[in-house]
mmCIF file of C-alpha atoms in Angstrom:
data_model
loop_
_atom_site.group_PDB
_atom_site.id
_atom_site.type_symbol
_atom_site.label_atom_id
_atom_site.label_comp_id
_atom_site.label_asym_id
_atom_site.label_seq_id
_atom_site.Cartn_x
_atom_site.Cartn_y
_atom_site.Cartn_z
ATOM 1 C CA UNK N 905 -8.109 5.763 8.451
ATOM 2 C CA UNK N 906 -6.464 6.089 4.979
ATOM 3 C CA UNK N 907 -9.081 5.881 1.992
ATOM 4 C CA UNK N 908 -8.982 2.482 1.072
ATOM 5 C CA UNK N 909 -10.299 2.094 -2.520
ATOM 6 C CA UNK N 910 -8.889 5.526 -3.889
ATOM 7 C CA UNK N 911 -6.660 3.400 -6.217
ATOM 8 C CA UNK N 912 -9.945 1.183 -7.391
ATOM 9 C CA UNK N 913 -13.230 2.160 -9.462
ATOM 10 C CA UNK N 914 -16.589 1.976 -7.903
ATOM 11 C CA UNK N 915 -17.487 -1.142 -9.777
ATOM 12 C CA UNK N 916 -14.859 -3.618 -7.971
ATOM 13 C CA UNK N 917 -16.439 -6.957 -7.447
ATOM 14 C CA UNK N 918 -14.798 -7.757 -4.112
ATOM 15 C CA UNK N 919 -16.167 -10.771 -3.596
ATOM 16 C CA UNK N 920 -14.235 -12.158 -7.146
ATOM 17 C CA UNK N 921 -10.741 -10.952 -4.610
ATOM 18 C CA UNK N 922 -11.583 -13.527 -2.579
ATOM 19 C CA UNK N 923 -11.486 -16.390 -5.207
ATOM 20 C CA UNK N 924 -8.719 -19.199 -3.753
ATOM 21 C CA UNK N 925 -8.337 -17.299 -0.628
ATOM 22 C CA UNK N 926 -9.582 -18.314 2.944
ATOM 23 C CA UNK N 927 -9.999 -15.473 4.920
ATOM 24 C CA UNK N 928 -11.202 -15.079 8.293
ATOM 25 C CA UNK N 929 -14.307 -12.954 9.093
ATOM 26 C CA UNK N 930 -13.300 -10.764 11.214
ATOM 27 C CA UNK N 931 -10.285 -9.585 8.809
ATOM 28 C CA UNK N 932 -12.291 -10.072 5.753
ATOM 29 C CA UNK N 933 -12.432 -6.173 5.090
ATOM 30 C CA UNK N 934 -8.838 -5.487 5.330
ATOM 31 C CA UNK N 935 -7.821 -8.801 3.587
ATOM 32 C CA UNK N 936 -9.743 -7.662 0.211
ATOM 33 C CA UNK N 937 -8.364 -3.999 0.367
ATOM 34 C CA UNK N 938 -4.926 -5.345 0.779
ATOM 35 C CA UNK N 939 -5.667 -8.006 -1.836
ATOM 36 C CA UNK N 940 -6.742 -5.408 -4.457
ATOM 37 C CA UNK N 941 -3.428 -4.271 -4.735
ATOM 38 C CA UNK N 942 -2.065 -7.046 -6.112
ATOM 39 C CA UNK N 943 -4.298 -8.778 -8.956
ATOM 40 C CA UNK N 944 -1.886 -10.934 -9.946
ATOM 41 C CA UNK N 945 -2.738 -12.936 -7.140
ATOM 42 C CA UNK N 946 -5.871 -13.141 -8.185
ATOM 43 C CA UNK N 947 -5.316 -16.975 -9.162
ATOM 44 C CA UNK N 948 -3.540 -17.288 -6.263
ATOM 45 C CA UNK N 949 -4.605 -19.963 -3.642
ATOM 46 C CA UNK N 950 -3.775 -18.642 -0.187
ATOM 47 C CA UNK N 951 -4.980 -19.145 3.241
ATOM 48 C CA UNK N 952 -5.490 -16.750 5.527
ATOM 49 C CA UNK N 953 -5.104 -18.619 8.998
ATOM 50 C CA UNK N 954 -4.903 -17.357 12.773
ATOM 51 C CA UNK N 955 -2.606 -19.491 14.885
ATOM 52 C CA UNK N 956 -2.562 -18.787 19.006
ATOM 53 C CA UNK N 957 1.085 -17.657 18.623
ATOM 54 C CA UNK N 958 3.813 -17.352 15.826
ATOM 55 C CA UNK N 959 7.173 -16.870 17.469
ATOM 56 C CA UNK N 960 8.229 -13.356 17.510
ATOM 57 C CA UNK N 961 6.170 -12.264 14.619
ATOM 58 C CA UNK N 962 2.465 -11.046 14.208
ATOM 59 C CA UNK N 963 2.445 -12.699 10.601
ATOM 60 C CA UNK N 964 4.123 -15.539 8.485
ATOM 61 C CA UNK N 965 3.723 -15.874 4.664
ATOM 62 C CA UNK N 966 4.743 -19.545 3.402
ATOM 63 C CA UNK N 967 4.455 -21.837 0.690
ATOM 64 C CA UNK N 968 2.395 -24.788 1.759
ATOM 65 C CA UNK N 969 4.659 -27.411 2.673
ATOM 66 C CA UNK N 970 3.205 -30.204 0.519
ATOM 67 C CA UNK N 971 3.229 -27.465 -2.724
ATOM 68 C CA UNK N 972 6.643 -26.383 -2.249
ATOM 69 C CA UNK N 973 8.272 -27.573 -5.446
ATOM 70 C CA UNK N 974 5.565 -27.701 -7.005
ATOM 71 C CA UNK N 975 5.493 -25.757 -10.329
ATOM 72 C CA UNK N 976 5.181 -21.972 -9.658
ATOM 73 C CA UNK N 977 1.726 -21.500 -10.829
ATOM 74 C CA UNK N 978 0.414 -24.669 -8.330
ATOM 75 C CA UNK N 979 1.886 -23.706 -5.512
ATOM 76 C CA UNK N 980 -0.894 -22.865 -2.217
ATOM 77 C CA UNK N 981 0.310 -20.592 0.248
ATOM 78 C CA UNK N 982 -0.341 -19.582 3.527
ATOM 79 C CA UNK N 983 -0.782 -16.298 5.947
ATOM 80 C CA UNK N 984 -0.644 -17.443 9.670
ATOM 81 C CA UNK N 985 -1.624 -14.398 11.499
ATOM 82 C CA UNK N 986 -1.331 -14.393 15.132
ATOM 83 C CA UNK N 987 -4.591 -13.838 17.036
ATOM 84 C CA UNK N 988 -3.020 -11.830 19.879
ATOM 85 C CA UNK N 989 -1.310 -8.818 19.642
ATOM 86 C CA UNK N 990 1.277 -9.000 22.642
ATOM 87 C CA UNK N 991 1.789 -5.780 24.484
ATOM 88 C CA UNK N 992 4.082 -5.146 27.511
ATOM 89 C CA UNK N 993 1.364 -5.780 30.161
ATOM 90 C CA UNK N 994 -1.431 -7.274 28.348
ATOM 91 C CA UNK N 995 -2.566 -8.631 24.943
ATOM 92 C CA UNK N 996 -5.461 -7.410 22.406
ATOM 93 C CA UNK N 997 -7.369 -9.136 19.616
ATOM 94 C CA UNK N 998 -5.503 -8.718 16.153
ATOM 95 C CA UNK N 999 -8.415 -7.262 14.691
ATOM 96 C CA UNK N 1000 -8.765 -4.523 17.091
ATOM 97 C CA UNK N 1001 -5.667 -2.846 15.314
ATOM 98 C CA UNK N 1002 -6.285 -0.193 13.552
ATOM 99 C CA UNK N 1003 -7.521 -0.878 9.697
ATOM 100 C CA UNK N 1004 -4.786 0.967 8.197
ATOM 101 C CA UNK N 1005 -1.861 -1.221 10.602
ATOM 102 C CA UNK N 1006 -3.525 -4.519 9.629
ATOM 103 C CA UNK N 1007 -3.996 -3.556 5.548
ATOM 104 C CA UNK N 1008 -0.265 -2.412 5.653
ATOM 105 C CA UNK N 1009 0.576 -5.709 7.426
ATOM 106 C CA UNK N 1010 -1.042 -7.618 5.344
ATOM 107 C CA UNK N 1011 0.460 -6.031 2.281
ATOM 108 C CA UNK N 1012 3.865 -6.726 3.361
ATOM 109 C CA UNK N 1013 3.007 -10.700 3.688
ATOM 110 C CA UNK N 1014 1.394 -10.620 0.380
ATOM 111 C CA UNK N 1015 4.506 -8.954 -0.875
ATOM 112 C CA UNK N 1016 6.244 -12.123 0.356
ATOM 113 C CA UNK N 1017 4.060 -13.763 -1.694
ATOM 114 C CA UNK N 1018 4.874 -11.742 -4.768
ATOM 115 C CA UNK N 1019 8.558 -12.914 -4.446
ATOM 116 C CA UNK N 1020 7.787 -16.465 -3.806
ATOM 117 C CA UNK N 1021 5.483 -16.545 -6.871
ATOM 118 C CA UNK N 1022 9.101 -15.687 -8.889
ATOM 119 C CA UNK N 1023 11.584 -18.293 -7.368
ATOM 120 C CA UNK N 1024 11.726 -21.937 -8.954
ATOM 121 C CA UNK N 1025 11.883 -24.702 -6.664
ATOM 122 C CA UNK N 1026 15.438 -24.108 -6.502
ATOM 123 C CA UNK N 1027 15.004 -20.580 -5.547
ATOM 124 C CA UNK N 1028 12.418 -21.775 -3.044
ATOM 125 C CA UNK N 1029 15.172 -23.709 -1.343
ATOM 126 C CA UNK N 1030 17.611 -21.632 -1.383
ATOM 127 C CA UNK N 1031 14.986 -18.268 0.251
ATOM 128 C CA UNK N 1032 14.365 -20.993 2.932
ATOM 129 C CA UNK N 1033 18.001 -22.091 3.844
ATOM 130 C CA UNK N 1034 19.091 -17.863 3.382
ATOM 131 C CA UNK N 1035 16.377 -17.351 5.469
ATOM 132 C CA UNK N 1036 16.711 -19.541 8.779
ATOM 133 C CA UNK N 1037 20.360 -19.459 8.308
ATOM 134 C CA UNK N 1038 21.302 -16.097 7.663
ATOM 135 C CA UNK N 1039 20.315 -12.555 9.264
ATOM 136 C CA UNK N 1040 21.225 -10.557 6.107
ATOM 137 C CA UNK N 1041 19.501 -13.097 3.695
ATOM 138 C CA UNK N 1042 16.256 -11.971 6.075
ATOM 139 C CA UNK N 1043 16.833 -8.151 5.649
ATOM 140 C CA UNK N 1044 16.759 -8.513 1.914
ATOM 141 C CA UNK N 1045 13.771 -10.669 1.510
ATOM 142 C CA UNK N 1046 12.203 -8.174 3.738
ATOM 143 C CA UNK N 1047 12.876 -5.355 1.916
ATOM 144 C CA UNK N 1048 11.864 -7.063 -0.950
ATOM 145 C CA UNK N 1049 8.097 -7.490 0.479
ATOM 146 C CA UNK N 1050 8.024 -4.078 1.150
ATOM 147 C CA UNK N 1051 9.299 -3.239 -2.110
ATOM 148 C CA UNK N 1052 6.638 -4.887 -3.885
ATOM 149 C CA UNK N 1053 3.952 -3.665 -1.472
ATOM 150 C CA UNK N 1054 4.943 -0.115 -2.039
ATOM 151 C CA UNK N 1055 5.357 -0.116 -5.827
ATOM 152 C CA UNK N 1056 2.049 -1.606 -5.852
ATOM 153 C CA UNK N 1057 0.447 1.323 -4.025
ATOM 154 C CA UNK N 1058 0.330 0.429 -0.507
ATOM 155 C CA UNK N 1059 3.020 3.072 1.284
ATOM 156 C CA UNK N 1060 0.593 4.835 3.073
ATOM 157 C CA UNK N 1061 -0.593 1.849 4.828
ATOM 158 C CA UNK N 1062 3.323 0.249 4.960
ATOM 159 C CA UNK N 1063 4.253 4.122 6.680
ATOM 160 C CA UNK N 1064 1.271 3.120 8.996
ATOM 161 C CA UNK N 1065 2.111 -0.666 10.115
ATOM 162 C CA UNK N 1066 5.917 0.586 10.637
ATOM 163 C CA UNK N 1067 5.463 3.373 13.094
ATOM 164 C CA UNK N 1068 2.527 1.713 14.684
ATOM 165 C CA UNK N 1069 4.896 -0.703 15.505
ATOM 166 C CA UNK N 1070 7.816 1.749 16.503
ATOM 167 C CA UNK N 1071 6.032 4.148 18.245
ATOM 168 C CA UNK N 1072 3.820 2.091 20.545
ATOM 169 C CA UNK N 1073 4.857 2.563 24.273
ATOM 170 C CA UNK N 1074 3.789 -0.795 25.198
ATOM 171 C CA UNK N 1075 5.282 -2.626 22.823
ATOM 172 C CA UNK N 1076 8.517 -4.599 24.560
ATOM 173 C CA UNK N 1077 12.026 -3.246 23.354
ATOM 174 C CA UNK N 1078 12.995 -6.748 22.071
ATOM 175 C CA UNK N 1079 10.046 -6.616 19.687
ATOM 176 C CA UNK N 1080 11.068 -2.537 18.385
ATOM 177 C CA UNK N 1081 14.597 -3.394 18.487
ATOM 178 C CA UNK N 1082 13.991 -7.032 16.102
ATOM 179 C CA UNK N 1083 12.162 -4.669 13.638
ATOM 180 C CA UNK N 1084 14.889 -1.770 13.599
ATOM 181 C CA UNK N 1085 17.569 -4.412 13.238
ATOM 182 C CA UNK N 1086 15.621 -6.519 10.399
ATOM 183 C CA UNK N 1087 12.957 -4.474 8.474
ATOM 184 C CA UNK N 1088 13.208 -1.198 6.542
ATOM 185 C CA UNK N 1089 12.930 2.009 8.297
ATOM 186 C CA UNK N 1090 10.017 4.638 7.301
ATOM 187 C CA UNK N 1091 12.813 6.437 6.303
ATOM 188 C CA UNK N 1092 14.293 3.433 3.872
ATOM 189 C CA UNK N 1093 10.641 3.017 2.779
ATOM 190 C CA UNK N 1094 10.251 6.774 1.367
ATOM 191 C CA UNK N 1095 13.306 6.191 -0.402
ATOM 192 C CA UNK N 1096 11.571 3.202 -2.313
ATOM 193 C CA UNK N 1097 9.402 5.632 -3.793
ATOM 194 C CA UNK N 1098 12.280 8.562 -4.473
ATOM 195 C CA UNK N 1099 14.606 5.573 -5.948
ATOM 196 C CA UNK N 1100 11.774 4.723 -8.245
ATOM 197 C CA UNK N 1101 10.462 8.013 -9.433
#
């Protein structure tokens, strides 16, 4: 696994990461690493929820519904994580990933909720119609998760999730091909961090 803290001194309080967050034991570790990458979401009240299934996706990041248009500094959000990961043949627990997969995944939703943090209520309805409506409006606010999660640090673990995902034998083609044909490429993620340096 990727060293997890190399970005953090020895004196982080982890528990004060999980102030206005509900996290789930068994994903508490890789919750708080992913967290720590992004302080300002320290303030930030977000839930951390499994659901049985999300349709084609592993993990969601929303507004709540009843904080939508609220102010940007009140609005909750939440993280529905599936609790199966869905394989050809079988199924195994999300948390049996490995740590650096689920950080990286995580760091993508909480890049999500970097951008929502930005958007007005206006915005907010506009991400929502662009995104159910609108294949290319969900290629951009994808890239723009990963954006934030790899300017914030996270790459290694973004590199990880992505060819996890790509390279898995057992994973079923119309889950690979949805992530080709919608999310960045490792390739398009290294050239995040060229285009910035």
């Amino acid at each position: 696994m990727l060293e997890p803290t190399k970005h953090l001194s020895q004196s982080v309080d982890w528990e004060s990461l999980a102030h206005k967050k509900l996290i789930p034991e068994e994903l508490r570790e890789e919750i708080l690493i992913a967290l720590s990458y992004f302080p300002e979401l320290k303030d930030t009240q977000i839930d951390f929820v499994y659901v049985e299934n999300i349709r084609s996706s592993i993990m969601q990041a929303q507004p709540k519904a009843r904080t939508l248009f609220r102010k940007k500094h009140r609005r909750h959000y939440i993280i529905r994580i599936s609790r199966y990961f869905h394989l050809s043949k079988t199924h195994m627990k999300i948390e049996d990933l490995p740590k650096d997969v689920l950080i990286g995944w995580i760091g993508h939703e909480l890049g999500h909720v970097m951008d929502y943090l930005y958007r007005g209520r206006l915005g907010m309805a506009r991400f929502g119609a662009g995104y159910v409506f609108s294949k290319k409006y969900i290629r951009k606010a994808e890239r723009v998760a990963d954006t934030y999660a790899v300017k914030r640090g996270l790459l290694d673990y973004i590199l990880a999730t992505k060819n996890f995902v790509l390279d898995h034998a057992e994973l079923p083609a119309w889950y690979k091909n949805k992530i080709r044909r919608l999310y960045l490429s490792p390739d398009d993620v290294m050239a995040l961090v060229t285009s910035s340096e």
